[in-house]
Structures are given as C-alpha cells and as structure tokens.
Amino acid sequence: FNNFNDQSDKFIMDDSSTEVERAGEVENMIEGAETPTRTLPNGSTSEGSTYHSIIDSKSPSPTQVKIYVFGTEGKKAQSMFRTGHLDRFGSGRIEYVLEQRDNDCKHSGATALQDAFSCLAMDSIHNQECSYDQMTLNYPTCKSMLTNDEFCADNRYDARGYYSSALADKAYLPLGPRYDAWEAFGVLMNQNVPIMPASQRKYAFNAIYSLSTNEGRAVLEEVIQKEGGSLSSFVQISPEWVKNPNSAANPLADTRTYVQVLLGSIFTFAPAGHNFECFRLYEAVEAGSIPVISIDKDYREHRCKDSLSHWTNSPIIIVESWDEVIPTLQRMLEHPEELDKRQADLRAWYEKYMRSAVENFES
C-alpha cells in the first residue's frame, strides 16, 4: 500500500465538458489475476427476520404471485423484480410472474383471474396516469406497492421501496443493484472476471456521481480535490445527472466501465442523492468494494427517517462528515489484512440481510 499516492484517474467535469476520457487502464486492471474467489450466487443460508410481511404464503409448495407493473417510469427502482434477486434471496416458496401493464392501470378482463392467486399491484410515484385510488379500485384483491418515493411522501400503499422508520408498518423491499448494472456484472462474471481481495485492488477509492441530486455532494467534491490526491482513485464528477448512463450525453462512466471500476476499488464513495439509500450501495458490495457513507445532519433531517438504519451496524465505512473521509481511509489502508477481513465480513452481512429482507417481504 506504499504506492497509494498520486496515482489517481481523475475526471472532474465542469459545465463546458462535452465528453470524458474512459479510463484506459480499467479494462486491464484485472490482468494476471487468479481465478475468481466467488461468482454471483443463486442463494445462500439465511436466518430469521423482523419485517412486516406483504404476501400471504403458508403453503410449503411454491405459490404463484402475479406482479402487475404499470408503465415503465419506475423500471430502475423495480430492479429487484427484474434481476432475479427475489429468487436469489427468497425462500423458494414464491414463483414471481411479472406482467407489464399500461400506465393508466385500467382493469382488464384477464385480471378477473387474479382471485385464483396472490398478486401485487406496483406503481411508481412518477406515474401520473395511475392514482392509488384507481389502482386499488381496479385491482382490489392485490396488495399495493409504491416505488421511487425517495422523500417518503405517500404512506397509503401496503409496501414500498425506500425505508423510513416513520413508516415501519409498511412492508419494505431494498433497492438492490440496478438492472443495467446487474447485466454488466453478468457479462463480466461470464468472462471469469475475479472478485479480488480488497488489498489487491488498484484503486483506494472511486467517486462517480453528479452534483445535481444533492447539495451535499459538492462538499465531498471539495474534499476530494483538496485531499484525495494522496490516494489512488478513480474520480468522475459532473454537474448534472443523466438518466441513461450509456447515452452519449452522459459524461460519466458507462455502465460496464462503472462496474469494472467497482471491481477494482477498495472503497466506493456513496454520497446521498435524493435519498441516502442508493443502488450504488448494493452494486459496490456485489463487486467486493466497501461503501463509504456520511451520516450527517442532512441524513437526520431527511423525510425518510432512518433510511439506512439497516446498514448502520454493517461493516461499511460511516463518517459523520466528509471532511473525515480521507484521513479515515489512510489509516485503514495501513492494515491490508483487516481490509480483507472487512470485505469478507461485509459480504456475509449482505447475504444475511438481503435474504432476511426478501423472506420477510414475501412471508
């Protein structure tokens, strides 16, 4: 770790930026690595749970659950339903059938069959064509779920993404990795890209984000500019968020490059966006990178109260202010064996947490 100094791949965007140099070394960062220490699993052991349940299923044999999805506005926030993670972490008692419907959530003749099985009607807060009243009227036998409610503005649904202790009576499902990032993971795993020990990784940290979704992100940018050069890093920061990470308009890393950077980073900075829970937390852990978050005044005052309470006792890195982050990482980098242990402990915690959350969502 003596070479963790002034080796950063930094790309800090300004308003005049039109394109970004993709990190040329990213493709080669795993050359010479040994066979993978793990591949993306289809399941693992689990323990008990404490969450409010959403789907009744007491039968020992698999029960079909139809998931009605209205429109495509919430597709990314519905990634748990689109990536196989419900099967990966679930109990095996549920067979999920995802059915895409029109935005307006109108009743159809086929829906009359829903009385024969359990169902979940799921909508995004961004879908203006389907109200809660319309959805529950047209799908009266289904449980209801709201996604994309990053500010915990609607408490009427049975289940939700984005946790709040003020809505603890609602069933909660974690975000999980975003579906496009998970597809990139799949490609790399099929190419036998290894999940390397933390102590063998190229970058001490990565920071890939836009500034527009949270004012606090500028604070982290300033810290990186002043102190981050002392550690090897991959940094890309742009002024505005772009919806499609693989479009030409996005100055940040495309999805594949992003995943490769996660695989090559010991730590992943995960500053809050609209909500403190973000896909990056899950994607980093899947890649063996340790997330770093700040639990500060903004977190304590956010409308989704205690949104990361499930993570606060995990082996991730938590600072009270971004001003602390570089000295904290510098101290940790002096103990590579402890880093490898933290990485392994985090993976074990994550498997247990995700399985517990999914099992309780469906039980």
mmCIF file of C-alpha atoms in Angstrom:
data_model
loop_
_atom_site.group_PDB
_atom_site.id
_atom_site.type_symbol
_atom_site.label_atom_id
_atom_site.label_comp_id
_atom_site.label_asym_id
_atom_site.label_seq_id
_atom_site.Cartn_x
_atom_site.Cartn_y
_atom_site.Cartn_z
ATOM 1 C CA PHE A 1 0.000 0.000 0.000
ATOM 2 C CA ASN A 2 3.007 2.287 -0.136
ATOM 3 C CA ASN A 3 2.117 3.145 -3.733
ATOM 4 C CA PHE A 4 -1.293 4.601 -2.846
ATOM 5 C CA ASN A 5 -0.251 8.131 -3.681
ATOM 6 C CA ASP A 6 -0.768 10.483 -6.610
ATOM 7 C CA GLN A 7 -1.945 7.709 -8.947
ATOM 8 C CA SER A 8 -5.474 8.926 -9.436
ATOM 9 C CA ASP A 9 -7.511 8.659 -12.607
ATOM 10 C CA LYS A 10 -9.454 11.884 -12.083
ATOM 11 C CA PHE A 11 -12.053 13.405 -14.341
ATOM 12 C CA ILE A 12 -13.886 16.262 -12.605
ATOM 13 C CA MET A 13 -16.375 17.724 -15.063
ATOM 14 C CA ASP A 14 -17.386 21.324 -15.473
ATOM 15 C CA ASP A 15 -20.234 22.847 -17.444
ATOM 16 C CA SER A 16 -18.126 23.063 -20.598
ATOM 17 C CA SER A 17 -17.322 19.356 -20.714
ATOM 18 C CA THR A 18 -18.631 17.556 -23.776
ATOM 19 C CA GLU A 19 -17.057 14.161 -23.353
ATOM 20 C CA VAL A 20 -14.942 12.152 -20.952
ATOM 21 C CA GLU A 21 -11.907 10.003 -21.425
ATOM 22 C CA ARG A 22 -12.800 6.463 -20.484
ATOM 23 C CA ALA A 23 -10.188 5.047 -18.171
ATOM 24 C CA GLY A 24 -7.851 3.183 -20.493
ATOM 25 C CA GLU A 25 -6.422 1.039 -17.748
ATOM 26 C CA VAL A 26 -9.765 -0.133 -16.440
ATOM 27 C CA GLU A 27 -10.031 -2.961 -18.982
ATOM 28 C CA ASN A 28 -6.610 -4.237 -17.957
ATOM 29 C CA MET A 29 -6.839 -3.816 -14.211
ATOM 30 C CA ILE A 30 -7.568 -7.484 -13.621
ATOM 31 C CA GLU A 31 -4.850 -8.894 -15.907
ATOM 32 C CA GLY A 32 -2.905 -11.664 -14.269
ATOM 33 C CA ALA A 33 -5.499 -12.173 -11.566
ATOM 34 C CA GLU A 34 -6.151 -15.675 -10.355
ATOM 35 C CA THR A 35 -9.451 -17.490 -10.668
ATOM 36 C CA PRO A 36 -12.453 -15.811 -9.022
ATOM 37 C CA THR A 37 -12.858 -16.105 -5.298
ATOM 38 C CA ARG A 38 -16.640 -16.114 -5.798
ATOM 39 C CA THR A 39 -19.201 -15.760 -8.538
ATOM 40 C CA LEU A 40 -22.633 -14.235 -8.266
ATOM 41 C CA PRO A 41 -24.608 -16.751 -6.218
ATOM 42 C CA ASN A 42 -28.118 -18.030 -6.694
ATOM 43 C CA GLY A 43 -28.703 -18.419 -2.978
ATOM 44 C CA SER A 44 -27.175 -18.935 0.430
ATOM 45 C CA THR A 45 -28.105 -19.687 4.064
ATOM 46 C CA SER A 46 -30.327 -17.349 5.975
ATOM 47 C CA GLU A 47 -31.691 -16.590 9.424
ATOM 48 C CA GLY A 48 -34.829 -15.136 10.960
ATOM 49 C CA SER A 49 -36.453 -11.839 10.184
ATOM 50 C CA THR A 50 -38.347 -8.957 11.709
ATOM 51 C CA TYR A 51 -40.025 -7.192 8.795
ATOM 52 C CA HIS A 52 -43.712 -6.522 8.168
ATOM 53 C CA SER A 53 -44.897 -9.063 5.553
ATOM 54 C CA ILE A 54 -46.609 -8.302 2.258
ATOM 55 C CA ILE A 55 -47.675 -11.628 0.709
ATOM 56 C CA ASP A 56 -49.513 -14.416 2.477
ATOM 57 C CA SER A 57 -47.955 -17.779 1.661
ATOM 58 C CA LYS A 58 -48.254 -20.629 4.146
ATOM 59 C CA SER A 59 -48.081 -23.464 1.642
ATOM 60 C CA PRO A 60 -44.808 -25.464 1.554
ATOM 61 C CA SER A 61 -45.019 -25.661 -2.257
ATOM 62 C CA PRO A 62 -44.290 -22.622 -4.465
ATOM 63 C CA THR A 63 -47.136 -20.142 -4.729
ATOM 64 C CA GLN A 64 -47.532 -18.068 -7.869
ATOM 65 C CA VAL A 65 -47.604 -14.324 -7.269
ATOM 66 C CA LYS A 66 -48.534 -12.073 -10.172
ATOM 67 C CA ILE A 67 -46.764 -8.695 -10.130
ATOM 68 C CA TYR A 68 -48.706 -6.081 -12.084
ATOM 69 C CA VAL A 69 -46.461 -3.190 -13.142
ATOM 70 C CA PHE A 70 -47.946 -0.023 -14.632
ATOM 71 C CA GLY A 71 -45.839 1.782 -17.222
ATOM 72 C CA THR A 72 -42.036 1.936 -17.326
ATOM 73 C CA GLU A 73 -41.347 5.082 -15.258
ATOM 74 C CA GLY A 74 -40.265 3.046 -12.252
ATOM 75 C CA LYS A 75 -38.327 0.349 -14.075
ATOM 76 C CA LYS A 76 -34.974 1.079 -12.419
ATOM 77 C CA ALA A 77 -36.450 1.247 -8.925
ATOM 78 C CA GLN A 78 -38.175 -2.080 -9.615
ATOM 79 C CA SER A 79 -34.864 -3.801 -10.326
ATOM 80 C CA MET A 80 -35.348 -6.376 -7.567
ATOM 81 C CA PHE A 81 -38.232 -7.743 -9.630
ATOM 82 C CA ARG A 82 -36.229 -7.700 -12.879
ATOM 83 C CA THR A 83 -32.844 -9.133 -11.906
ATOM 84 C CA GLY A 84 -33.715 -12.452 -10.269
ATOM 85 C CA HIS A 85 -32.838 -11.164 -6.805
ATOM 86 C CA LEU A 86 -36.200 -12.148 -5.383
ATOM 87 C CA ASP A 87 -35.478 -15.733 -6.401
ATOM 88 C CA ARG A 88 -31.836 -15.490 -5.330
ATOM 89 C CA PHE A 89 -32.595 -14.300 -1.803
ATOM 90 C CA GLY A 90 -36.133 -15.562 -1.369
ATOM 91 C CA SER A 91 -37.451 -18.617 0.438
ATOM 92 C CA GLY A 92 -38.257 -20.586 -2.718
ATOM 93 C CA ARG A 93 -41.935 -20.600 -1.729
ATOM 94 C CA ILE A 94 -42.897 -17.942 -4.278
ATOM 95 C CA GLU A 95 -42.957 -18.075 -8.072
ATOM 96 C CA TYR A 96 -42.959 -14.486 -9.330
ATOM 97 C CA VAL A 97 -44.692 -13.625 -12.600
ATOM 98 C CA LEU A 98 -44.083 -10.050 -13.760
ATOM 99 C CA GLU A 99 -46.777 -8.604 -16.019
ATOM 100 C CA GLN A 100 -46.296 -5.192 -17.640
ATOM 101 C CA ARG A 101 -49.480 -3.095 -17.895
ATOM 102 C CA ASP A 102 -50.344 0.293 -19.383
ATOM 103 C CA ASN A 103 -49.685 3.442 -17.379
ATOM 104 C CA ASP A 104 -53.346 4.075 -16.597
ATOM 105 C CA CYS A 105 -53.742 0.849 -14.561
ATOM 106 C CA LYS A 106 -57.143 0.123 -16.037
ATOM 107 C CA HIS A 107 -58.818 -3.174 -15.257
ATOM 108 C CA SER A 108 -58.710 -5.810 -17.995
ATOM 109 C CA GLY A 109 -60.666 -8.997 -18.494
ATOM 110 C CA ALA A 110 -57.616 -11.094 -17.726
ATOM 111 C CA THR A 111 -57.370 -9.501 -14.332
ATOM 112 C CA ALA A 112 -60.571 -11.225 -13.303
ATOM 113 C CA LEU A 113 -58.464 -14.348 -12.900
ATOM 114 C CA GLN A 114 -56.461 -12.715 -10.138
ATOM 115 C CA ASP A 115 -58.723 -14.147 -7.427
ATOM 116 C CA ALA A 116 -57.086 -17.524 -8.108
ATOM 117 C CA PHE A 117 -53.667 -16.400 -6.889
ATOM 118 C CA SER A 118 -51.855 -13.801 -4.823
ATOM 119 C CA CYS A 119 -50.963 -10.572 -6.586
ATOM 120 C CA LEU A 120 -49.127 -7.309 -6.093
ATOM 121 C CA ALA A 121 -50.060 -4.107 -7.946
ATOM 122 C CA MET A 122 -46.927 -1.962 -8.195
ATOM 123 C CA ASP A 123 -46.665 1.623 -9.391
ATOM 124 C CA SER A 124 -44.098 4.408 -9.487
ATOM 125 C CA ILE A 125 -44.689 7.742 -7.795
ATOM 126 C CA HIS A 126 -43.703 9.327 -11.125
ATOM 127 C CA ASN A 127 -46.602 7.722 -12.995
ATOM 128 C CA GLN A 128 -49.243 10.455 -13.152
ATOM 129 C CA GLU A 129 -51.768 8.313 -15.038
ATOM 130 C CA CYS A 130 -52.427 5.834 -12.235
ATOM 131 C CA SER A 131 -53.517 7.048 -8.811
ATOM 132 C CA TYR A 132 -53.652 4.986 -5.653
ATOM 133 C CA ASP A 133 -57.461 5.099 -5.703
ATOM 134 C CA GLN A 134 -57.602 3.933 -9.316
ATOM 135 C CA MET A 135 -55.159 1.114 -8.753
ATOM 136 C CA THR A 136 -56.822 -0.245 -5.635
ATOM 137 C CA LEU A 137 -60.248 0.032 -7.301
ATOM 138 C CA ASN A 138 -59.156 -1.865 -10.388
ATOM 139 C CA TYR A 139 -57.043 -4.426 -8.520
ATOM 140 C CA PRO A 140 -58.962 -4.872 -5.256
ATOM 141 C CA THR A 141 -57.579 -8.318 -4.392
ATOM 142 C CA CYS A 142 -53.929 -7.282 -4.792
ATOM 143 C CA LYS A 143 -51.557 -5.848 -2.253
ATOM 144 C CA SER A 144 -50.213 -2.447 -3.342
ATOM 145 C CA MET A 145 -46.630 -1.219 -3.637
ATOM 146 C CA LEU A 146 -45.115 2.183 -4.440
ATOM 147 C CA THR A 147 -41.617 2.674 -5.871
ATOM 148 C CA ASN A 148 -39.477 5.777 -6.480
ATOM 149 C CA ASP A 149 -40.882 7.597 -3.417
ATOM 150 C CA GLU A 150 -37.485 8.961 -2.407
ATOM 151 C CA PHE A 151 -38.936 11.520 0.013
ATOM 152 C CA CYS A 152 -41.484 9.214 1.693
ATOM 153 C CA ALA A 153 -44.357 11.429 0.584
ATOM 154 C CA ASP A 154 -47.085 8.769 0.295
ATOM 155 C CA ASN A 155 -47.954 6.380 3.118
ATOM 156 C CA ARG A 156 -51.068 4.729 1.646
ATOM 157 C CA TYR A 157 -49.527 1.676 -0.011
ATOM 158 C CA ASP A 158 -49.014 -1.709 1.642
ATOM 159 C CA ALA A 159 -45.370 -1.892 0.594
ATOM 160 C CA ARG A 160 -42.667 0.438 -0.584
ATOM 161 C CA GLY A 161 -39.121 0.907 -1.697
ATOM 162 C CA TYR A 162 -37.090 3.353 0.433
ATOM 163 C CA TYR A 163 -37.333 2.675 4.131
ATOM 164 C CA SER A 164 -38.490 5.076 6.810
ATOM 165 C CA SER A 165 -38.852 4.282 10.491
ATOM 166 C CA ALA A 166 -41.928 6.535 10.416
ATOM 167 C CA LEU A 167 -43.478 4.016 8.008
ATOM 168 C CA ALA A 168 -42.272 0.886 9.764
ATOM 169 C CA ASP A 169 -45.737 -0.654 9.497
ATOM 170 C CA LYS A 170 -45.274 -0.858 5.715
ATOM 171 C CA ALA A 171 -43.525 -3.767 4.045
ATOM 172 C CA TYR A 172 -40.136 -2.731 2.688
ATOM 173 C CA LEU A 173 -38.028 -4.122 -0.139
ATOM 174 C CA PRO A 174 -34.420 -2.940 -0.609
ATOM 175 C CA LEU A 175 -33.405 -1.383 -3.923
ATOM 176 C CA GLY A 176 -30.776 -3.990 -4.774
ATOM 177 C CA PRO A 177 -28.440 -3.446 -7.735
ATOM 178 C CA ARG A 178 -29.926 -1.579 -10.677
ATOM 179 C CA TYR A 179 -30.872 -3.913 -13.523
ATOM 180 C CA ASP A 180 -28.465 -2.414 -16.099
ATOM 181 C CA ALA A 181 -25.520 -2.648 -13.688
ATOM 182 C CA TRP A 182 -26.518 -6.220 -12.872
ATOM 183 C CA GLU A 183 -26.486 -7.087 -16.572
ATOM 184 C CA ALA A 184 -22.941 -5.721 -16.774
ATOM 185 C CA PHE A 185 -21.991 -7.832 -13.758
ATOM 186 C CA GLY A 186 -23.357 -10.878 -15.537
ATOM 187 C CA VAL A 187 -21.254 -10.237 -18.626
ATOM 188 C CA LEU A 188 -18.090 -9.821 -16.556
ATOM 189 C CA MET A 189 -18.791 -12.889 -14.425
ATOM 190 C CA ASN A 190 -19.254 -14.962 -17.576
ATOM 191 C CA GLN A 191 -15.794 -13.761 -18.594
ATOM 192 C CA ASN A 192 -14.400 -15.034 -15.275
ATOM 193 C CA VAL A 193 -13.567 -11.556 -14.017
ATOM 194 C CA PRO A 194 -12.434 -12.121 -10.420
ATOM 195 C CA ILE A 195 -13.723 -10.595 -7.217
ATOM 196 C CA MET A 196 -10.303 -9.664 -5.888
ATOM 197 C CA PRO A 197 -9.355 -9.240 -2.217
ATOM 198 C CA ALA A 198 -9.501 -5.636 -1.114
ATOM 199 C CA SER A 199 -5.756 -5.497 -0.503
ATOM 200 C CA GLN A 200 -5.006 -6.387 -4.141
ATOM 201 C CA ARG A 201 -7.126 -3.725 -5.797
ATOM 202 C CA LYS A 202 -5.858 -0.904 -7.991
ATOM 203 C CA TYR A 203 -7.858 1.996 -6.575
ATOM 204 C CA ALA A 204 -8.103 3.023 -2.944
ATOM 205 C CA PHE A 205 -11.482 4.569 -3.743
ATOM 206 C CA ASN A 206 -13.812 5.605 -6.527
ATOM 207 C CA ALA A 207 -16.200 8.554 -6.694
ATOM 208 C CA ILE A 208 -18.513 8.568 -9.704
ATOM 209 C CA TYR A 209 -21.513 10.843 -9.336
ATOM 210 C CA SER A 210 -23.309 14.007 -10.423
ATOM 211 C CA LEU A 211 -23.767 17.081 -8.251
ATOM 212 C CA SER A 212 -27.354 17.966 -9.104
ATOM 213 C CA THR A 213 -29.233 15.466 -6.913
ATOM 214 C CA ASN A 214 -27.959 16.672 -3.539
ATOM 215 C CA GLU A 215 -26.154 19.827 -2.407
ATOM 216 C CA GLY A 216 -24.023 17.811 -0.006
ATOM 217 C CA ARG A 217 -22.246 16.131 -2.892
ATOM 218 C CA ALA A 218 -20.344 19.355 -3.580
ATOM 219 C CA VAL A 219 -18.821 19.096 -0.099
ATOM 220 C CA LEU A 220 -17.378 15.699 -0.964
ATOM 221 C CA GLU A 221 -16.109 17.028 -4.293
ATOM 222 C CA GLU A 222 -14.186 19.761 -2.473
ATOM 223 C CA VAL A 223 -12.663 17.225 -0.070
ATOM 224 C CA ILE A 224 -11.546 15.030 -2.956
ATOM 225 C CA GLN A 225 -9.991 17.975 -4.775
ATOM 226 C CA LYS A 226 -8.071 19.073 -1.677
ATOM 227 C CA GLU A 227 -7.053 15.746 -0.135
ATOM 228 C CA GLY A 228 -7.938 12.904 -2.493
ATOM 229 C CA GLY A 229 -4.706 13.139 -4.486
ATOM 230 C CA SER A 230 -2.853 11.360 -1.691
ATOM 231 C CA LEU A 231 -4.604 8.094 -2.619
ATOM 232 C CA SER A 232 -5.018 6.211 -5.874
ATOM 233 C CA SER A 233 -8.527 6.799 -7.112
ATOM 234 C CA PHE A 234 -10.960 6.861 -9.996
ATOM 235 C CA VAL A 235 -12.949 10.089 -9.817
ATOM 236 C CA GLN A 236 -15.609 11.351 -12.204
ATOM 237 C CA ILE A 237 -17.919 14.163 -11.082
ATOM 238 C CA SER A 238 -20.330 16.000 -13.388
ATOM 239 C CA PRO A 239 -22.716 18.921 -12.803
ATOM 240 C CA GLU A 240 -25.931 17.245 -13.961
ATOM 241 C CA TRP A 241 -27.488 13.813 -13.602
ATOM 242 C CA VAL A 242 -28.190 11.983 -16.875
ATOM 243 C CA LYS A 243 -30.977 9.417 -16.882
ATOM 244 C CA ASN A 244 -29.312 6.945 -19.238
ATOM 245 C CA PRO A 245 -25.717 6.211 -18.167
ATOM 246 C CA ASN A 246 -24.959 4.690 -21.579
ATOM 247 C CA SER A 247 -26.080 7.672 -23.654
ATOM 248 C CA ALA A 248 -23.667 9.996 -25.424
ATOM 249 C CA ALA A 249 -24.947 12.821 -23.212
ATOM 250 C CA ASN A 250 -23.536 11.184 -20.081
ATOM 251 C CA PRO A 251 -20.024 12.471 -19.252
ATOM 252 C CA LEU A 252 -19.534 9.828 -16.574
ATOM 253 C CA ALA A 253 -18.512 6.214 -16.945
ATOM 254 C CA ASP A 254 -20.863 3.979 -18.880
ATOM 255 C CA THR A 255 -22.357 1.027 -17.033
ATOM 256 C CA ARG A 256 -19.685 -1.501 -17.943
ATOM 257 C CA THR A 257 -16.819 0.837 -17.047
ATOM 258 C CA TYR A 258 -18.574 1.730 -13.804
ATOM 259 C CA VAL A 259 -18.845 -1.922 -12.790
ATOM 260 C CA GLN A 260 -15.206 -2.548 -13.695
ATOM 261 C CA VAL A 261 -14.166 0.388 -11.514
ATOM 262 C CA LEU A 262 -16.170 -1.033 -8.604
ATOM 263 C CA LEU A 263 -14.377 -4.353 -9.088
ATOM 264 C CA GLY A 264 -11.037 -2.545 -8.909
ATOM 265 C CA SER A 265 -11.763 -0.304 -5.895
ATOM 266 C CA ILE A 266 -11.285 -0.985 -2.208
ATOM 267 C CA PHE A 267 -13.817 1.693 -1.253
ATOM 268 C CA THR A 268 -16.764 3.240 -3.097
ATOM 269 C CA PHE A 269 -17.952 6.689 -2.056
ATOM 270 C CA ALA A 270 -21.762 6.684 -1.881
ATOM 271 C CA PRO A 271 -22.901 10.272 -1.223
ATOM 272 C CA ALA A 272 -26.631 10.806 -0.775
ATOM 273 C CA GLY A 273 -28.781 11.707 -3.751
ATOM 274 C CA HIS A 274 -32.470 12.432 -3.277
ATOM 275 C CA ASN A 275 -32.376 9.614 -0.731
ATOM 276 C CA PHE A 276 -29.492 8.159 1.255
ATOM 277 C CA GLU A 277 -30.308 4.640 0.075
ATOM 278 C CA CYS A 278 -28.956 4.203 -3.437
ATOM 279 C CA PHE A 279 -28.227 1.455 -5.958
ATOM 280 C CA ARG A 280 -24.517 2.148 -5.506
ATOM 281 C CA LEU A 281 -24.539 0.616 -2.015
ATOM 282 C CA TYR A 282 -25.711 -2.739 -3.344
ATOM 283 C CA GLU A 283 -23.609 -2.641 -6.501
ATOM 284 C CA ALA A 284 -20.445 -1.893 -4.535
ATOM 285 C CA VAL A 285 -20.979 -4.791 -2.135
ATOM 286 C CA GLU A 286 -21.713 -7.165 -5.022
ATOM 287 C CA ALA A 287 -18.379 -6.110 -6.555
ATOM 288 C CA GLY A 288 -16.492 -6.572 -3.294
ATOM 289 C CA SER A 289 -15.996 -2.828 -2.800
ATOM 290 C CA ILE A 290 -16.714 -1.323 0.623
ATOM 291 C CA PRO A 291 -19.239 1.556 0.531
ATOM 292 C CA VAL A 292 -18.461 4.795 2.359
ATOM 293 C CA ILE A 293 -21.349 6.970 3.541
ATOM 294 C CA SER A 294 -21.807 10.089 5.651
ATOM 295 C CA ILE A 295 -24.403 10.099 8.433
ATOM 296 C CA ASP A 296 -24.754 13.831 8.953
ATOM 297 C CA LYS A 297 -27.365 16.499 9.678
ATOM 298 C CA ASP A 298 -28.976 16.042 6.268
ATOM 299 C CA TYR A 299 -29.445 12.352 6.998
ATOM 300 C CA ARG A 300 -31.036 13.001 10.366
ATOM 301 C CA GLU A 301 -33.425 15.576 8.879
ATOM 302 C CA HIS A 302 -34.417 13.648 5.751
ATOM 303 C CA ARG A 303 -38.135 12.915 5.323
ATOM 304 C CA CYS A 304 -37.382 9.194 5.053
ATOM 305 C CA LYS A 305 -36.341 8.923 8.676
ATOM 306 C CA ASP A 306 -33.509 6.486 9.471
ATOM 307 C CA SER A 307 -33.403 5.381 5.840
ATOM 308 C CA LEU A 308 -30.119 3.500 6.284
ATOM 309 C CA SER A 309 -30.811 2.072 9.719
ATOM 310 C CA HIS A 310 -30.406 -1.441 8.309
ATOM 311 C CA TRP A 311 -26.856 -0.561 7.217
ATOM 312 C CA THR A 312 -25.545 1.301 10.252
ATOM 313 C CA ASN A 313 -24.333 -1.861 12.006
ATOM 314 C CA SER A 314 -22.817 -3.354 8.871
ATOM 315 C CA PRO A 315 -19.075 -3.395 8.022
ATOM 316 C CA ILE A 316 -19.373 -0.428 5.643
ATOM 317 C CA ILE A 317 -17.481 2.794 6.443
ATOM 318 C CA ILE A 318 -19.550 5.533 8.084
ATOM 319 C CA VAL A 319 -18.246 9.040 8.722
ATOM 320 C CA GLU A 320 -20.087 11.911 10.381
ATOM 321 C CA SER A 321 -18.674 14.392 7.897
ATOM 322 C CA TRP A 322 -16.975 14.024 4.512
ATOM 323 C CA ASP A 323 -14.105 16.039 5.980
ATOM 324 C CA GLU A 324 -13.144 12.878 7.866
ATOM 325 C CA VAL A 325 -13.110 10.508 4.937
ATOM 326 C CA ILE A 326 -9.568 10.752 3.514
ATOM 327 C CA PRO A 327 -7.774 10.501 6.913
ATOM 328 C CA THR A 328 -10.075 7.592 7.784
ATOM 329 C CA LEU A 329 -9.172 5.688 4.617
ATOM 330 C CA GLN A 330 -5.475 6.463 5.022
ATOM 331 C CA ARG A 331 -5.474 4.829 8.445
ATOM 332 C CA MET A 332 -7.352 1.784 7.188
ATOM 333 C CA LEU A 333 -5.043 1.276 4.211
ATOM 334 C CA GLU A 334 -2.167 0.709 6.632
ATOM 335 C CA HIS A 335 -3.736 -2.643 7.600
ATOM 336 C CA PRO A 336 -4.395 -4.709 4.443
ATOM 337 C CA GLU A 337 -5.315 -7.895 6.319
ATOM 338 C CA GLU A 338 -8.024 -6.031 8.215
ATOM 339 C CA LEU A 339 -9.347 -4.654 4.934
ATOM 340 C CA ASP A 340 -9.666 -8.163 3.516
ATOM 341 C CA LYS A 341 -11.488 -9.288 6.649
ATOM 342 C CA ARG A 342 -13.868 -6.322 6.481
ATOM 343 C CA GLN A 343 -14.579 -7.120 2.851
ATOM 344 C CA ALA A 344 -15.423 -10.745 3.721
ATOM 345 C CA ASP A 345 -17.488 -9.721 6.743
ATOM 346 C CA LEU A 346 -19.450 -7.267 4.604
ATOM 347 C CA ARG A 347 -20.281 -9.931 2.060
ATOM 348 C CA ALA A 348 -21.519 -12.272 4.800
ATOM 349 C CA TRP A 349 -23.599 -9.489 6.354
ATOM 350 C CA TYR A 350 -25.077 -8.568 2.970
ATOM 351 C CA GLU A 351 -26.178 -12.112 2.169
ATOM 352 C CA LYS A 352 -27.880 -12.422 5.544
ATOM 353 C CA TYR A 353 -29.527 -9.015 5.326
ATOM 354 C CA MET A 354 -30.840 -9.401 1.784
ATOM 355 C CA ARG A 355 -32.212 -12.869 2.392
ATOM 356 C CA SER A 356 -33.895 -11.726 5.597
ATOM 357 C CA ALA A 357 -35.450 -8.693 3.859
ATOM 358 C CA VAL A 358 -36.790 -10.690 0.914
ATOM 359 C CA GLU A 359 -38.048 -13.571 3.010
ATOM 360 C CA ASN A 360 -39.966 -11.209 5.238
ATOM 361 C CA PHE A 361 -41.359 -9.299 2.274
ATOM 362 C CA GLU A 362 -42.888 -12.489 0.925
ATOM 363 C CA SER A 363 -43.750 -14.381 4.122
#
